[in-house]
Coordinates of C-alpha atoms in Angstrom, one line a residue:
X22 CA 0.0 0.0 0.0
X23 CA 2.2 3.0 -1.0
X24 CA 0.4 6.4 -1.6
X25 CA 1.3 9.6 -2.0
X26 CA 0.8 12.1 0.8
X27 CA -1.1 14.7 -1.3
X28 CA -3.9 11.9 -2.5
X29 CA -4.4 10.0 0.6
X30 CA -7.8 9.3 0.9
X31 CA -8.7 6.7 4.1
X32 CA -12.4 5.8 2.3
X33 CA -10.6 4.5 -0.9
X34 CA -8.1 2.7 0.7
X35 CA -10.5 0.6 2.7
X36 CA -12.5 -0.1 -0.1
X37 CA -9.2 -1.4 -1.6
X38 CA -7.9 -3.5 1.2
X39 CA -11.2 -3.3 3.8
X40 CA -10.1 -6.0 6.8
X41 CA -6.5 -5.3 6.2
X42 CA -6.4 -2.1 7.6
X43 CA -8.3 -1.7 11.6
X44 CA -10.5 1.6 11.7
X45 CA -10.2 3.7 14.1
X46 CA -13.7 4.2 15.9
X47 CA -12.7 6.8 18.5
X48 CA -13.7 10.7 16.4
X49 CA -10.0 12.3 16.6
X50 CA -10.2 15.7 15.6
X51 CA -7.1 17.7 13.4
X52 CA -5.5 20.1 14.3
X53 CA -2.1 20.3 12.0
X54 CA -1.8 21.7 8.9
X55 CA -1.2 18.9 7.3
X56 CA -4.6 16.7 7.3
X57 CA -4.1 14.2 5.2
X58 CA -0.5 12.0 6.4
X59 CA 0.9 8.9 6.5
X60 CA 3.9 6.9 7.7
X61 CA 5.3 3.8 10.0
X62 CA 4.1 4.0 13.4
X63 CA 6.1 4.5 16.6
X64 CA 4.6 4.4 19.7
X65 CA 4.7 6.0 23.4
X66 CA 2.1 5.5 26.5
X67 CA 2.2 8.2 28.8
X68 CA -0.7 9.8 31.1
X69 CA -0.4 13.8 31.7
X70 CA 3.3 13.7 31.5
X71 CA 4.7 15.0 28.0
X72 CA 8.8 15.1 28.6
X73 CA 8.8 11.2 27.4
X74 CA 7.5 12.8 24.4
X75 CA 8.9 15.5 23.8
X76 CA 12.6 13.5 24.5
X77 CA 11.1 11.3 21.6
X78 CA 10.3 14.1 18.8
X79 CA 13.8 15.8 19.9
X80 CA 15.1 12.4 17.8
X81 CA 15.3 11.5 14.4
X82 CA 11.5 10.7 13.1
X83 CA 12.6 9.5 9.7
X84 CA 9.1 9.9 8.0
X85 CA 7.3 8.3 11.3
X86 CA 4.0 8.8 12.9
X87 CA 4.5 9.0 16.6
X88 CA 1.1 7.0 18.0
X89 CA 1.1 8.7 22.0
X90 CA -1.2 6.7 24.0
X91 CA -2.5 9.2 26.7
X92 CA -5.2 7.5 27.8
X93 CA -8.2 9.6 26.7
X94 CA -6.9 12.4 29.2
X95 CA -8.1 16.1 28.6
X96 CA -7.0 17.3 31.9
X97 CA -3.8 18.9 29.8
X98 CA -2.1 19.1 27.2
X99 CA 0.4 16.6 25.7
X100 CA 1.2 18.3 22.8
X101 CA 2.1 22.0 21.9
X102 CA 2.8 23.7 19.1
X103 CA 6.8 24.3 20.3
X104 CA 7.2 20.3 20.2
X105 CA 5.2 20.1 17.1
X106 CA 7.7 22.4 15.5
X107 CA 10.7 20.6 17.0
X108 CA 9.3 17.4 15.6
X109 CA 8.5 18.3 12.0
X110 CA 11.9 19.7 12.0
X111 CA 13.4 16.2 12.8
X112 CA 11.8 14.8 10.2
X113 CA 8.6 13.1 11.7
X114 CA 5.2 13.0 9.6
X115 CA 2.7 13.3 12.5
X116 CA 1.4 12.9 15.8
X117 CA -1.9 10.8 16.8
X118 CA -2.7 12.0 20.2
X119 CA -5.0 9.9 22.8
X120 CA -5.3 13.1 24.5
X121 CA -5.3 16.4 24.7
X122 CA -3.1 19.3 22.9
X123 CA -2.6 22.8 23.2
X124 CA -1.5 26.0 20.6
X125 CA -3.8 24.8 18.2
X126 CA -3.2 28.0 16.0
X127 CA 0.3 26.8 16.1
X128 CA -0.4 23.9 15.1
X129 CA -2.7 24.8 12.3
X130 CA -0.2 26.5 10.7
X131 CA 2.8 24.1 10.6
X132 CA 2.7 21.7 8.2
X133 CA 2.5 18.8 10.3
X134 CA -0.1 16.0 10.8
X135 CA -2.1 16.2 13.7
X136 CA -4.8 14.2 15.3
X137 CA -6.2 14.3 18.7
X138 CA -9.2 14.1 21.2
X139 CA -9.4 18.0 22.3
X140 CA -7.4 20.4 23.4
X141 CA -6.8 22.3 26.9
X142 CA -4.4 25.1 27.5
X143 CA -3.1 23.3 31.3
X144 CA 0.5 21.9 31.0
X145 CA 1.5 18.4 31.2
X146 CA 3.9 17.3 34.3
X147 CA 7.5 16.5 33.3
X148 CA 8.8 13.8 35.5
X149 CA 9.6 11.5 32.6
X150 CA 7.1 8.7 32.8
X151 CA 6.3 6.1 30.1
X152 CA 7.0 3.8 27.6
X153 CA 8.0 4.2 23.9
X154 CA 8.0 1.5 21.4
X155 CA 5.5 -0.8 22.7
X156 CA 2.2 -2.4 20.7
X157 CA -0.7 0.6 21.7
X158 CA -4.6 0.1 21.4
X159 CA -7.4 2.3 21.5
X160 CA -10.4 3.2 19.1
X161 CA -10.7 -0.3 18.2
X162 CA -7.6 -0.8 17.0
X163 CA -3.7 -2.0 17.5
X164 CA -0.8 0.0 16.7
X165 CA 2.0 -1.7 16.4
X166 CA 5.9 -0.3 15.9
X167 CA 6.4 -0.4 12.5
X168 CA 2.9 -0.9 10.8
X169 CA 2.1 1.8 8.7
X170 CA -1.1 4.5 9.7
X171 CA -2.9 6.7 6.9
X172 CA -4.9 9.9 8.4
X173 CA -7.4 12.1 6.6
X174 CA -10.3 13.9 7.0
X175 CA -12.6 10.8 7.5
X176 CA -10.3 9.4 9.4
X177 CA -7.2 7.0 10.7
X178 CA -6.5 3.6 9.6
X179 CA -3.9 1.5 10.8
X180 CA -2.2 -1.9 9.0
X181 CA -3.1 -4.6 10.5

């Protein structure tokens, strides 16, 4: 499944490949610039504690999607628009956020994929805690390191 990032279109590639892909049922909102993105998954699980995360996007992204499992928390933010910035110029594609995010003007005009639950202007804590690079599931579906994730307006699909 290789398709350019310009004519990604989630509807059309599950009518291509349907059970081979796992939608995503949860309604993640955008909030980059970029709405349509896709890439190989990497994966982090933290819970309103962002310095994990924003260690991670301070490293080489190399066309990746980081999946951050935040466990549905809107309480604050995991994302801003400084990070977002940090990590587009490392050369990461996106960020799916179970979560909340903040500077969503930022983030709107960066040209960077982003998809989250809300958004809340409170500041995560920075004491470090998580994991990266383990398999992740919410919305119905499994991401795995390595499998690959298309976003767009309708939606995000992830290879099963």
């Amino acid at each position: 499944m290789t398709t350019q990032q310009t004519e990604l279109s989630t509807a059309d590639l599950y009518d291509e490949y349907g059970e081979q892909l796992q939608s995503v049922s949860t309604q993640f909102q955008s909030f980059g610039g970029r709405a349509r993105f896709h890439g190989p998954v990497r994966t982090l699980k933290c819970h309103e504690d962002n310095l994990l995360l924003k260690q991670t996007l301070a490293a080489p992204g190399d066309g990746a999607i980081l999946v951050v499992d935040g466990g549905g928390s809107l309480r604050c933010e995991l994302l801003g628009g400084n990070m977002a910035a940090q990590a587009l110029e490392n050369g990461w594609t996106g960020v799916i956020v179970n979560g909340a995010i903040r500077d969503r003007a930022e983030l709107a005009a960066l040209p960077f994929g982003v998809k989250a639950l809300g958004s809340n202007p409170r500041k995560g804590t920075k004491t470090g805690a998580g994991e990266t690079d383990l398999d992740v599931a919410f919305g119905g579906a499994v991401f795995r390191p390595g499998a690959t994730v298309y976003c767009d307006e309708d939606g995000i699909l992830v290879q099963r």
